[in-house]
Short mmCIF file of C-alpha atoms in Angstrom, two decimals:
data_model
loop_
_atom_site.label_atom_id
_atom_site.label_comp_id
_atom_site.label_asym_id
_atom_site.label_seq_id
_atom_site.Cartn_x
_atom_site.Cartn_y
_atom_site.Cartn_z
CA MET A 3 16.20 19.45 49.04
CA LYS A 4 13.41 17.00 48.25
CA LEU A 5 11.15 19.93 47.37
CA LEU A 6 13.81 21.26 45.00
CA PHE A 7 14.03 17.93 43.20
CA SER A 8 10.28 17.80 42.90
CA LEU A 9 10.32 21.21 41.18
CA VAL A 10 13.23 20.13 38.99
CA PHE A 11 11.19 17.14 37.84
CA VAL A 12 8.32 19.40 36.81
CA ALA A 13 10.69 21.55 34.77
CA MET A 14 12.40 18.57 33.10
CA SER A 15 12.05 18.24 29.32
CA LEU A 16 12.22 15.00 27.35
CA GLN A 17 13.17 14.98 23.67
CA ALA A 18 12.69 11.54 22.19
CA MET A 19 13.31 10.90 18.56
CA ALA A 20 11.32 8.32 16.60
CA GLN A 21 13.24 5.43 15.09
CA THR A 22 12.25 5.15 11.43
CA GLY A 23 10.65 1.82 10.65
CA SER A 24 9.70 1.15 14.27
CA LEU A 25 6.10 0.69 15.30
CA ASP A 26 4.39 3.94 16.27
CA LEU A 27 3.48 3.16 19.87
CA THR A 28 0.93 5.99 19.94
CA PHE A 29 -1.19 3.99 17.43
CA GLY A 30 -3.59 1.39 18.79
CA HIS A 31 -1.98 -1.15 21.13
CA ASN A 32 1.80 -0.91 20.79
CA GLY A 33 1.60 0.21 17.17
CA SER A 34 -1.19 -1.94 15.75
CA ARG A 35 -4.92 -2.33 15.92
CA ILE A 36 -7.07 -5.40 15.27
CA VAL A 37 -10.41 -4.56 13.66
CA ASP A 38 -13.38 -6.92 13.38
CA PHE A 39 -15.93 -5.69 10.86
CA SER A 40 -18.49 -8.40 11.67
CA ALA A 41 -19.96 -9.49 14.98
CA SER A 42 -19.70 -13.15 13.95
CA HIS A 43 -15.91 -12.86 13.42
CA ASP A 44 -16.10 -14.00 9.80
CA LYS A 45 -13.11 -14.05 7.53
CA GLU A 46 -11.89 -10.79 6.03
CA LEU A 47 -9.45 -10.37 3.17
CA ILE A 48 -7.87 -6.99 2.45
CA GLN A 49 -7.22 -6.36 -1.25
CA ASP A 50 -6.49 -2.62 -1.38
CA LEU A 51 -5.48 0.21 0.96
CA GLN A 52 -5.77 3.96 0.46
CA VAL A 53 -5.46 7.00 2.73
CA SER A 54 -7.82 9.98 2.51
CA PRO A 55 -6.51 13.58 2.39
CA ASN A 56 -7.02 13.90 6.17
CA GLY A 57 -5.33 10.60 7.04
CA GLU A 58 -8.34 8.27 7.26
CA ILE A 59 -7.56 4.66 6.35
CA VAL A 60 -9.76 3.18 3.61
CA LEU A 61 -9.73 -0.57 2.93
CA GLY A 62 -11.16 -2.52 0.01
CA GLY A 63 -11.75 -6.25 0.05
CA LEU A 64 -13.86 -9.15 1.21
CA PHE A 65 -15.85 -9.33 4.42
CA TYR A 66 -18.25 -11.80 6.04
CA GLU A 67 -16.74 -15.21 5.25
CA TYR A 68 -15.27 -13.83 2.00
CA THR A 69 -18.81 -13.43 0.56
CA ALA A 70 -19.30 -9.66 0.78
CA TYR A 71 -17.28 -7.17 -1.24
CA GLY A 72 -17.03 -3.60 -0.09
CA ALA A 73 -15.05 -0.86 1.58
CA ALA A 74 -14.27 0.01 5.18
CA ARG A 75 -12.94 3.18 6.74
CA LEU A 76 -10.91 3.66 9.88
CA THR A 77 -10.01 6.91 11.56
CA ALA A 78 -6.46 8.19 11.20
CA GLU A 79 -5.76 6.42 14.52
CA GLY A 80 -7.09 3.09 13.25
CA ARG A 81 -10.47 2.88 14.95
CA LYS A 82 -13.62 1.87 13.06
CA ASP A 83 -15.07 5.12 11.74
CA SER A 84 -18.64 5.36 13.07
CA THR A 85 -19.30 8.24 10.66
CA PHE A 86 -18.86 5.84 7.71
CA ASN A 87 -22.09 3.89 7.23
CA GLU A 88 -22.55 3.89 11.04
CA ASP A 89 -20.29 0.87 11.72
CA GLY A 90 -17.27 1.70 9.52
CA VAL A 91 -17.97 -0.70 6.64
CA TYR A 92 -20.15 -0.83 3.52
CA PHE A 93 -20.54 -4.18 1.78
CA ILE A 94 -22.64 -5.94 -0.84
CA GLN A 95 -23.69 -9.51 -0.07
CA ASP A 96 -25.84 -11.23 -2.66
CA TYR A 97 -26.05 -14.95 -3.25
CA LEU A 98 -28.20 -14.59 -6.37
CA ALA A 99 -26.96 -13.60 -9.82
CA PRO A 100 -25.83 -11.09 -10.70
CA ILE A 101 -23.21 -10.89 -8.00
CA TYR A 102 -20.54 -8.26 -7.56
CA VAL A 103 -16.83 -8.90 -7.08
CA ALA A 104 -14.38 -6.14 -6.31
CA GLY A 105 -11.03 -5.35 -4.83
CA ALA A 106 -10.01 -1.91 -6.03
CA VAL A 107 -10.88 1.12 -3.91
CA ALA A 108 -10.17 4.84 -4.36
CA VAL A 109 -10.77 8.04 -2.39
CA LEU A 110 -11.77 11.21 -4.24
CA PRO A 111 -10.49 14.63 -3.05
CA ASP A 112 -13.85 15.29 -1.32
CA ARG A 113 -13.52 11.96 0.62
CA ARG A 114 -16.10 10.11 -1.47
CA VAL A 115 -15.16 6.46 -2.04
CA ILE A 116 -15.20 4.46 -5.30
CA ILE A 117 -15.24 0.66 -5.30
CA GLY A 118 -14.25 -1.10 -8.53
CA GLY A 119 -14.76 -4.63 -9.82
CA GLN A 120 -17.20 -6.60 -11.93
CA GLU A 121 -20.87 -7.54 -12.17
CA ARG A 122 -21.02 -11.28 -12.92
CA SER A 123 -24.19 -12.51 -14.61
CA PHE A 124 -23.51 -16.30 -14.68
CA ASN A 125 -25.46 -16.24 -17.94
CA ASP A 126 -23.71 -17.17 -21.19
CA ASN A 127 -25.95 -14.76 -23.04
CA LEU A 128 -25.09 -11.78 -20.85
CA PRO A 129 -21.69 -10.09 -20.45
CA ASP A 130 -19.77 -9.71 -17.21
CA ARG A 131 -19.58 -5.93 -16.98
CA LEU A 132 -17.17 -3.49 -15.42
CA TRP A 133 -18.79 -2.33 -12.19
CA LEU A 134 -18.22 0.76 -10.05
CA LYS A 135 -19.96 1.69 -6.81
CA GLY A 136 -19.94 5.25 -5.48
CA LEU A 137 -20.21 6.05 -1.77
CA LYS A 138 -20.65 9.41 -0.13
CA ALA A 139 -18.14 10.60 2.45
CA ASN A 140 -20.46 9.19 5.12
CA GLY A 141 -20.30 5.70 3.57
CA HIS A 142 -23.86 5.68 2.21
CA PRO A 143 -24.52 5.01 -1.50
CA ASP A 144 -24.07 8.19 -3.54
CA PRO A 145 -27.23 8.84 -5.61
CA THR A 146 -25.37 11.42 -7.73
CA PHE A 147 -22.92 8.73 -8.94
CA GLY A 148 -24.01 6.89 -12.09
CA ASN A 149 -27.43 5.30 -11.83
CA ALA A 150 -28.41 5.19 -8.13
CA SER A 151 -24.72 4.94 -7.08
CA VAL A 152 -23.77 2.27 -9.67
CA VAL A 153 -21.91 2.49 -12.99
CA LEU A 154 -21.92 -0.49 -15.38
CA THR A 155 -19.69 -0.23 -18.46
CA ASP A 156 -19.54 -2.58 -21.45
CA VAL A 157 -16.16 -2.27 -23.15
CA SER A 158 -16.12 -5.71 -24.78
CA PRO A 159 -18.90 -8.22 -25.53
CA PHE A 160 -17.87 -10.77 -22.90
CA PHE A 161 -15.71 -9.79 -19.95
CA ASP A 162 -14.72 -6.43 -18.38
CA TYR A 163 -13.16 -6.06 -14.94
CA ALA A 164 -11.98 -2.94 -13.09
CA GLU A 165 -8.60 -3.97 -11.70
CA ASP A 166 -7.13 -0.70 -10.38
CA ILE A 167 -8.17 2.95 -9.93
CA SER A 168 -6.07 6.11 -9.98
CA VAL A 169 -7.58 9.44 -8.91
CA LEU A 170 -6.57 12.66 -10.70
CA PRO A 171 -6.17 16.00 -8.87
CA ASP A 172 -9.41 17.42 -10.33
CA GLY A 173 -11.49 14.47 -9.07
CA ARG A 174 -11.73 12.59 -12.34
CA PHE A 175 -10.42 9.05 -12.08
CA LEU A 176 -8.84 6.42 -14.29
CA VAL A 177 -9.76 2.74 -14.26
CA ALA A 178 -7.38 0.04 -15.51
CA ALA A 179 -9.42 -2.86 -16.85
CA THR A 180 -9.00 -6.34 -18.19
CA ILE A 181 -11.31 -6.83 -21.20
CA ASN A 182 -12.13 -9.79 -23.43
CA SER A 183 -14.29 -10.19 -26.51
CA ASP A 184 -14.82 -13.95 -26.34
CA GLU A 185 -15.37 -16.62 -23.72
CA ASP A 186 -12.39 -18.57 -25.01
CA GLN A 187 -9.66 -16.36 -23.61
CA TYR A 188 -6.96 -17.87 -25.82
CA GLU A 189 -8.83 -17.78 -29.10
CA THR A 190 -9.64 -14.13 -28.47
CA PRO A 191 -7.27 -13.25 -25.63
CA PRO A 192 -7.98 -10.58 -23.01
CA SER A 193 -6.34 -7.24 -23.44
CA MET A 194 -5.86 -3.98 -21.54
CA ALA A 195 -8.01 -0.88 -21.41
CA VAL A 196 -7.99 2.42 -19.52
CA LEU A 197 -11.20 4.35 -18.91
CA ARG A 198 -11.57 7.89 -17.60
CA TYR A 199 -14.62 8.96 -15.61
CA TRP A 200 -15.91 12.22 -14.24
CA PRO A 201 -16.47 12.34 -10.45
CA ASN A 202 -20.18 11.64 -11.08
CA GLY A 203 -19.38 8.34 -12.82
CA LYS A 204 -19.93 9.45 -16.41
CA LEU A 205 -17.32 8.46 -18.98
CA ASP A 206 -15.14 11.37 -20.09
CA SER A 207 -15.66 11.44 -23.86
CA THR A 208 -12.53 13.59 -24.35
CA PHE A 209 -10.38 10.60 -23.37
CA GLY A 210 -9.40 7.87 -25.83
CA VAL A 211 -12.44 6.94 -27.90
CA ASN A 212 -15.60 7.98 -26.06
CA GLY A 213 -13.84 7.62 -22.72
CA VAL A 214 -12.03 4.33 -23.40
CA ALA A 215 -8.43 3.75 -24.47
CA ARG A 216 -7.91 0.16 -25.64
CA ILE A 217 -4.32 -1.04 -25.63
CA GLU A 218 -3.56 -3.53 -28.38
CA THR A 219 -0.40 -5.67 -28.37
CA PRO A 220 0.06 -6.89 -31.96
CA GLY A 221 2.57 -9.69 -32.37
CA TRP A 222 2.34 -10.74 -28.73
CA PRO A 223 -0.56 -13.21 -28.39
CA GLY A 224 -1.54 -14.53 -24.98
CA ARG A 225 -3.77 -13.83 -22.02
CA TYR A 226 -3.32 -10.38 -20.51
CA VAL A 227 -4.48 -9.59 -16.98
CA THR A 228 -4.26 -5.89 -16.20
CA GLU A 229 -2.93 -5.17 -12.72
CA HIS A 230 -1.76 -1.60 -12.07
CA ILE A 231 -2.14 1.97 -13.27
CA ALA A 232 -0.28 5.14 -12.29
CA VAL A 233 0.00 8.73 -13.50
CA TYR A 234 3.11 10.81 -14.14
CA PRO A 235 3.30 14.38 -12.81
CA ASP A 236 2.77 15.64 -16.39
CA GLY A 237 -0.43 13.59 -16.79
CA ARG A 238 0.91 10.73 -18.88
CA ILE A 239 -0.46 7.33 -17.87
CA VAL A 240 1.33 4.02 -17.37
CA VAL A 241 -0.50 0.69 -17.13
CA GLN A 242 0.85 -2.81 -16.56
CA SER A 243 -0.39 -6.34 -17.10
CA LEU A 244 0.93 -9.89 -16.86
CA ARG A 245 0.89 -11.99 -20.03
CA ARG A 246 0.59 -15.77 -20.20
CA ILE A 247 1.10 -17.41 -23.57
CA SER A 248 -1.24 -20.40 -23.05
CA THR A 249 -3.40 -22.23 -20.51
CA SER A 250 -0.70 -24.88 -20.00
CA SER A 251 2.13 -22.39 -19.52
CA SER A 252 3.23 -20.89 -16.20
CA TRP A 253 5.43 -18.36 -18.02
CA HIS A 254 4.60 -14.78 -17.11
CA PHE A 255 5.77 -11.72 -19.00
CA VAL A 256 5.47 -8.18 -17.67
CA THR A 257 3.80 -5.85 -20.18
CA ILE A 258 3.91 -2.08 -19.70
CA ALA A 259 2.16 0.51 -21.88
CA ARG A 260 2.14 4.29 -21.73
CA LEU A 261 -0.58 6.69 -22.84
CA LEU A 262 -0.67 10.43 -23.35
CA PRO A 263 -2.96 12.40 -21.01
CA ASP A 264 -5.76 12.23 -23.61
CA GLY A 265 -5.58 8.44 -23.80
CA GLN A 266 -3.73 8.18 -27.10
CA PRO A 267 -0.72 5.80 -27.33
CA ASP A 268 2.55 7.49 -26.39
CA ALA A 269 4.81 7.22 -29.44
CA GLY A 270 7.78 8.16 -27.26
CA PHE A 271 7.56 4.82 -25.45
CA ALA A 272 9.18 1.65 -26.83
CA PHE A 273 10.23 3.30 -30.11
CA GLY A 274 6.72 4.19 -31.17
CA ALA A 275 4.99 0.95 -30.17
CA GLY A 276 3.52 2.47 -27.02
CA PHE A 277 3.99 -0.80 -25.13
CA LYS A 278 6.80 -3.23 -24.33
CA VAL A 279 6.95 -6.81 -23.05
CA TYR A 280 9.70 -7.45 -20.49
CA THR A 281 11.27 -10.79 -19.62
CA ILE A 282 12.79 -10.28 -16.17
CA SER A 283 13.28 -13.81 -14.89
CA PRO A 284 15.12 -16.61 -16.74
CA TYR A 285 12.24 -18.81 -15.58
CA HIS A 286 9.64 -16.32 -16.89
CA ALA A 287 8.15 -16.27 -13.38
CA GLU A 288 7.70 -12.73 -12.16
CA ASP A 289 5.08 -10.29 -11.00
CA VAL A 290 4.66 -6.57 -10.39
CA VAL A 291 3.21 -5.02 -7.22
CA ALA A 292 3.62 -1.29 -7.93
CA LEU A 293 4.31 1.27 -10.67
CA LEU A 294 6.14 4.43 -9.53
CA PRO A 295 6.43 7.14 -12.24
CA LEU A 296 9.19 9.71 -11.77
CA PRO A 297 9.11 13.44 -12.59
CA ASP A 298 11.79 13.02 -15.27
CA GLY A 299 9.62 10.57 -17.23
CA LYS A 300 11.43 7.46 -16.04
CA LEU A 301 9.64 4.63 -14.26
CA ILE A 302 10.41 2.35 -11.33
CA PHE A 303 8.41 -0.83 -10.98
CA ILE A 304 8.67 -3.32 -8.16
CA GLY A 305 7.80 -7.00 -7.89
CA ASN A 306 9.04 -10.53 -7.28
CA TRP A 307 10.96 -12.88 -9.53
CA ARG A 308 12.71 -16.25 -9.52
CA ASN A 309 16.37 -15.38 -9.89
CA PHE A 310 19.23 -17.26 -11.53
CA SER A 311 19.70 -19.31 -8.35
CA GLY A 312 16.07 -20.39 -8.50
CA ASN A 313 15.04 -18.35 -5.44
CA TYR A 314 12.02 -16.06 -5.26
CA VAL A 315 13.19 -12.59 -4.19
CA TYR A 316 11.92 -9.08 -4.73
CA TYR A 317 13.34 -6.59 -7.20
CA LEU A 318 13.31 -2.92 -8.23
CA ALA A 319 13.56 -2.19 -11.97
CA LYS A 320 14.00 1.19 -13.62
CA LEU A 321 13.14 2.23 -17.16
CA GLU A 322 14.35 5.16 -19.21
CA GLU A 323 11.71 7.55 -20.51
CA ASN A 324 11.70 5.62 -23.81
CA GLY A 325 10.88 2.35 -22.01
CA MET A 326 14.33 0.78 -22.21
CA PRO A 327 16.05 -0.47 -19.03
CA GLU A 328 18.17 2.20 -17.35
CA TYR A 329 21.61 0.65 -17.27
CA ASN A 330 22.96 3.36 -14.95
CA PHE A 331 20.56 1.98 -12.34
CA SER A 332 22.29 -1.39 -12.60
CA PRO A 333 23.94 -3.35 -15.44
CA SER A 334 20.60 -5.07 -16.11
CA GLY A 335 18.30 -2.20 -15.20
CA MET A 336 17.06 -4.02 -12.10
CA ILE A 337 18.31 -4.76 -8.59
CA GLU A 338 17.27 -7.79 -6.56
CA PHE A 339 17.05 -7.91 -2.77
CA PRO A 340 17.45 -11.37 -1.24
CA ILE A 341 16.52 -10.47 2.34
CA PRO A 342 16.67 -13.80 4.19
CA CYS A 343 13.67 -15.22 6.00
CA ASP A 344 13.65 -18.85 7.28
CA TRP A 345 14.58 -22.23 5.86
CA GLY A 346 16.66 -20.69 3.10
CA GLU A 347 13.74 -18.64 1.77
CA TYR A 348 13.60 -14.91 1.18
CA PHE A 349 11.06 -12.14 1.64
CA GLY A 350 8.68 -11.23 -1.15
CA VAL A 351 6.82 -7.94 -1.46
CA SER A 352 3.14 -7.24 -2.05
CA ASP A 353 2.90 -3.43 -2.18
CA ALA A 354 5.01 -0.27 -2.42
CA VAL A 355 4.53 3.49 -2.23
CA MET A 356 6.78 6.46 -3.05
CA GLN A 357 7.36 9.26 -0.56
CA PRO A 358 7.34 12.92 -1.67
CA ASP A 359 11.14 12.93 -1.38
CA GLY A 360 11.44 10.02 -3.84
CA LYS A 361 12.28 7.31 -1.33
CA ILE A 362 10.31 4.09 -1.66
CA ILE A 363 8.53 2.11 1.05
CA VAL A 364 7.90 -1.59 0.37
CA ALA A 365 5.87 -4.05 2.41
CA GLY A 366 6.05 -7.81 2.15
CA GLN A 367 5.94 -11.12 3.90
CA GLY A 368 7.99 -14.23 4.48
CA LEU A 369 7.61 -17.72 5.88
CA PHE A 370 6.24 -18.31 9.36
CA ASP A 371 4.20 -15.16 9.80
CA LYS A 372 6.89 -12.56 9.20
CA MET A 373 6.29 -9.03 7.90
CA LEU A 374 8.90 -6.91 6.12
CA ILE A 375 8.97 -3.10 5.99
CA ALA A 376 11.84 -1.60 3.96
CA ARG A 377 12.82 1.77 2.53
CA HIS A 378 14.85 2.31 -0.63
CA LEU A 379 16.76 5.34 -1.83
CA THR A 380 16.08 6.82 -5.25
CA SER A 381 19.18 4.91 -6.41
CA GLY A 382 17.32 1.70 -5.59
CA GLU A 383 19.53 0.65 -2.71
CA LEU A 384 18.20 0.06 0.77
CA ASP A 385 18.22 3.23 2.89
CA PRO A 386 20.66 2.69 5.81
CA ALA A 387 18.88 5.44 7.79
CA PHE A 388 15.73 3.33 7.94
CA GLY A 389 15.35 0.58 10.54
CA GLU A 390 18.36 -1.70 10.65
CA ASN A 391 20.28 -1.68 7.36
CA GLY A 392 17.25 -0.37 5.52
CA TYR A 393 14.50 -2.67 6.76
CA ARG A 394 12.72 -4.13 9.76
CA ILE A 395 11.20 -7.58 10.24
CA TYR A 396 8.24 -8.24 12.53
CA ASP A 397 6.74 -11.53 13.73
CA ILE A 398 2.96 -11.45 13.14
CA PRO A 399 1.36 -14.72 14.34
CA GLY A 400 -1.55 -15.68 12.11
CA LEU A 401 -0.52 -13.43 9.20
CA GLU A 402 -2.39 -14.35 6.02
CA GLY A 403 -2.66 -12.90 2.54
CA SER A 404 -0.90 -9.89 1.12
CA ILE A 405 0.25 -6.83 3.05
CA TYR A 406 -0.80 -3.44 1.64
CA THR A 407 0.79 -0.09 2.47
CA ALA A 408 0.15 3.66 2.16
CA LEU A 409 1.39 6.93 3.64
CA GLN A 410 -0.58 9.26 5.87
CA PRO A 411 -0.20 13.03 5.25
CA ASN A 412 2.30 13.24 8.15
CA GLY A 413 4.49 10.67 6.38
CA LYS A 414 3.83 7.79 8.75
CA ILE A 415 3.52 4.34 7.17
CA ILE A 416 0.26 2.38 7.31
CA THR A 417 0.09 -1.34 6.52
CA ALA A 418 -2.88 -3.70 6.62
CA ALA A 419 -3.41 -7.44 6.22
CA GLU A 420 -5.60 -10.33 7.27
CA VAL A 421 -4.47 -11.89 10.59
CA ASP A 422 -6.38 -14.87 12.01
CA ASN A 423 -9.51 -13.93 9.99
CA TYR A 424 -9.47 -10.36 11.28
CA THR A 425 -8.16 -7.16 9.73
CA GLN A 426 -5.03 -5.86 11.41
CA VAL A 427 -3.55 -2.42 10.77
CA TRP A 428 -0.09 -1.19 11.78
CA ARG A 429 1.51 2.26 11.81
CA PHE A 430 5.26 2.84 11.59
CA GLN A 431 7.43 5.82 12.34
CA ASN A 432 8.87 7.42 9.23
CA ASP A 433 10.95 10.38 8.18
CA ILE A 434 10.33 12.18 4.89
CA SER A 435 12.32 15.39 5.33
CA GLY A 436 15.62 13.70 6.17
CA SER A 437 15.55 14.62 9.84
CA GLU A 438 14.15 12.47 12.60
CA GLU A 439 10.51 13.07 13.52
CA PRO A 440 9.72 13.83 17.17
CA ILE A 441 7.16 11.53 18.69
CA GLN A 442 4.19 12.69 20.72
CA PRO A 443 4.75 13.73 24.38
CA VAL A 444 5.64 10.77 26.59
CA VAL A 445 3.90 10.15 29.92
CA VAL A 446 6.54 9.78 32.68
CA ARG A 447 6.50 8.76 36.35
CA LEU A 448 9.17 9.58 38.95
CA ALA A 449 9.91 7.21 41.84
CA PRO A 450 10.28 8.17 44.56
CA ASN A 451 8.44 11.44 44.25
CA PRO A 452 9.62 13.86 45.61
CA ALA A 453 12.99 12.81 44.21
CA GLU A 454 15.92 11.54 46.30
CA ASP A 455 19.62 11.11 45.55
CA HIS A 456 18.91 7.96 43.51
CA SER A 457 15.65 8.11 41.58
CA VAL A 458 14.13 6.28 38.61
CA LEU A 459 12.14 7.83 35.78
CA TYR A 460 9.61 5.45 34.16
CA PHE A 461 8.16 5.98 30.65
CA GLU A 462 4.72 4.83 29.55
CA THR A 463 6.17 3.73 26.19
CA PRO A 464 9.80 3.02 25.12
CA VAL A 465 11.70 6.16 24.08
CA SER A 466 15.00 6.95 22.41
CA GLY A 467 16.95 10.19 22.35
CA ARG A 468 18.41 12.64 24.85
CA LEU A 469 16.85 13.18 28.27
CA THR A 470 17.59 16.63 29.65
CA LEU A 471 17.12 17.71 33.28
CA CYS A 472 16.70 21.43 33.89
CA ASN A 473 16.02 23.61 36.89
CA THR A 474 13.05 25.93 37.16
CA ASN A 475 15.03 28.65 35.36
CA GLY A 476 15.54 26.40 32.33
CA ASN A 477 19.23 25.84 32.98
CA GLN A 478 20.51 22.36 32.11
CA LEU A 479 21.65 20.34 35.11
CA SER A 480 22.35 16.95 33.53
CA SER A 481 21.43 14.79 30.55
CA TRP A 482 21.31 11.13 29.55
CA MET A 483 21.12 9.30 26.23
CA VAL A 484 18.44 6.60 26.13
CA LYS A 485 17.67 4.03 23.43
CA ASN A 486 14.36 2.21 23.39
CA GLU A 487 14.19 2.38 27.18
CA ILE A 488 11.16 2.27 29.50
CA SER A 489 13.08 3.60 32.50
CA VAL A 490 16.29 5.45 33.41
CA GLU A 491 18.11 5.65 36.73
CA MET A 492 19.18 9.14 37.73
CA GLY A 493 21.99 9.95 40.20
CA LEU A 494 21.02 13.33 41.56
CA GLN A 495 23.36 13.69 44.52
CA ASN A 496 26.02 15.69 42.65
CA LEU A 497 23.77 18.13 40.84
CA PRO A 498 24.84 21.80 41.07
#
């Protein structure tokens, strides 16, 4: 009989279903991986996160005591990629002018990496120029990009900064920039610009005027800081900035503009103006963390605001194709989500990404080292099939800075942030198709083995789902439902 049970154990099949929003325990150590890009354990600050076509994780930010800007690449499983500049990171560290500051990073279809930011001269007679750095797929400087891997672009006489990058399917890429024509940013306030480049770093002269589309906002003076850019399925372009009206004012206004694919203003947006200024909060205190264009021409944007109760919470807002709030989305065109944290505070968000099925993943943080992962339906509401009531909260001791998120090709969720001066990356289970996603095979151990009337099955990692016991002919003998269990007791004495 013991021999029979031993054979039954070999024939047993386990079907465990992943819980959406839970940590993917096959990734790193229990779903996360801590990465140190410097032997001296210097501070690292993540400012952007992208995923390559084959699932590699590409990070943009600051390394080495916040003094070196660059890009790092991890394998799809979160390990430092030794095929990327040998140690997984490329950085520029220069204490002499000019210096280079950056935060935006992008991955071209051929896995080449673009870093975007600014060359700062620290010379009143020289401009601070928009700066791009091209890296080959192996992380080395790309000599075919610009001039010896560097592109410097003067859009305005004083100040140009590459704030965000969006890659097009053909390998060309768009850069959203803050530009300014005078050192006094309120006498001649900064404005927005979009530039389009070929994959080799040359400006695309068929876009805008000689590759540059400047976005003017007549009648709305103030300081504009460009933040985000995104592209609609039909090629139209949406760009967003925050506007402050003076140096002494803390009032922020969200400004959104839309361009045609060739860089010309879209007369179908905001009744021909091509841009619109939105006042979301009664306190004029709001921000935007993501633009999500929809196939029907509408737009969802996500950020944080101080609501009518004076609390900072995150929101989803939806615009009609003409730029007006969509009142079918909510009476105001936006929905707020006061997910409680501690001490009467609520979670804010710092990044968001849209799944192919239209659902939206948001990542954020709260007081006392807490991380939020949530999923929203296309209607804007939290998705009850994700986590618990649409979200999950994780305690991350030492969590600092913003949390960035992206999707791997298999739909799993990647997030990254600075934790205790290191870079930490997490991966979460996710479901894009609407059905639960099976996890990888689970290592099991039977005790005692061979089996006896009362035996215990131990799992290497917690599993959920139905456990089915079959004989060697494949016939089902018994089954058990398990939920996040690491072991299950099996009564085998009454098996047929």
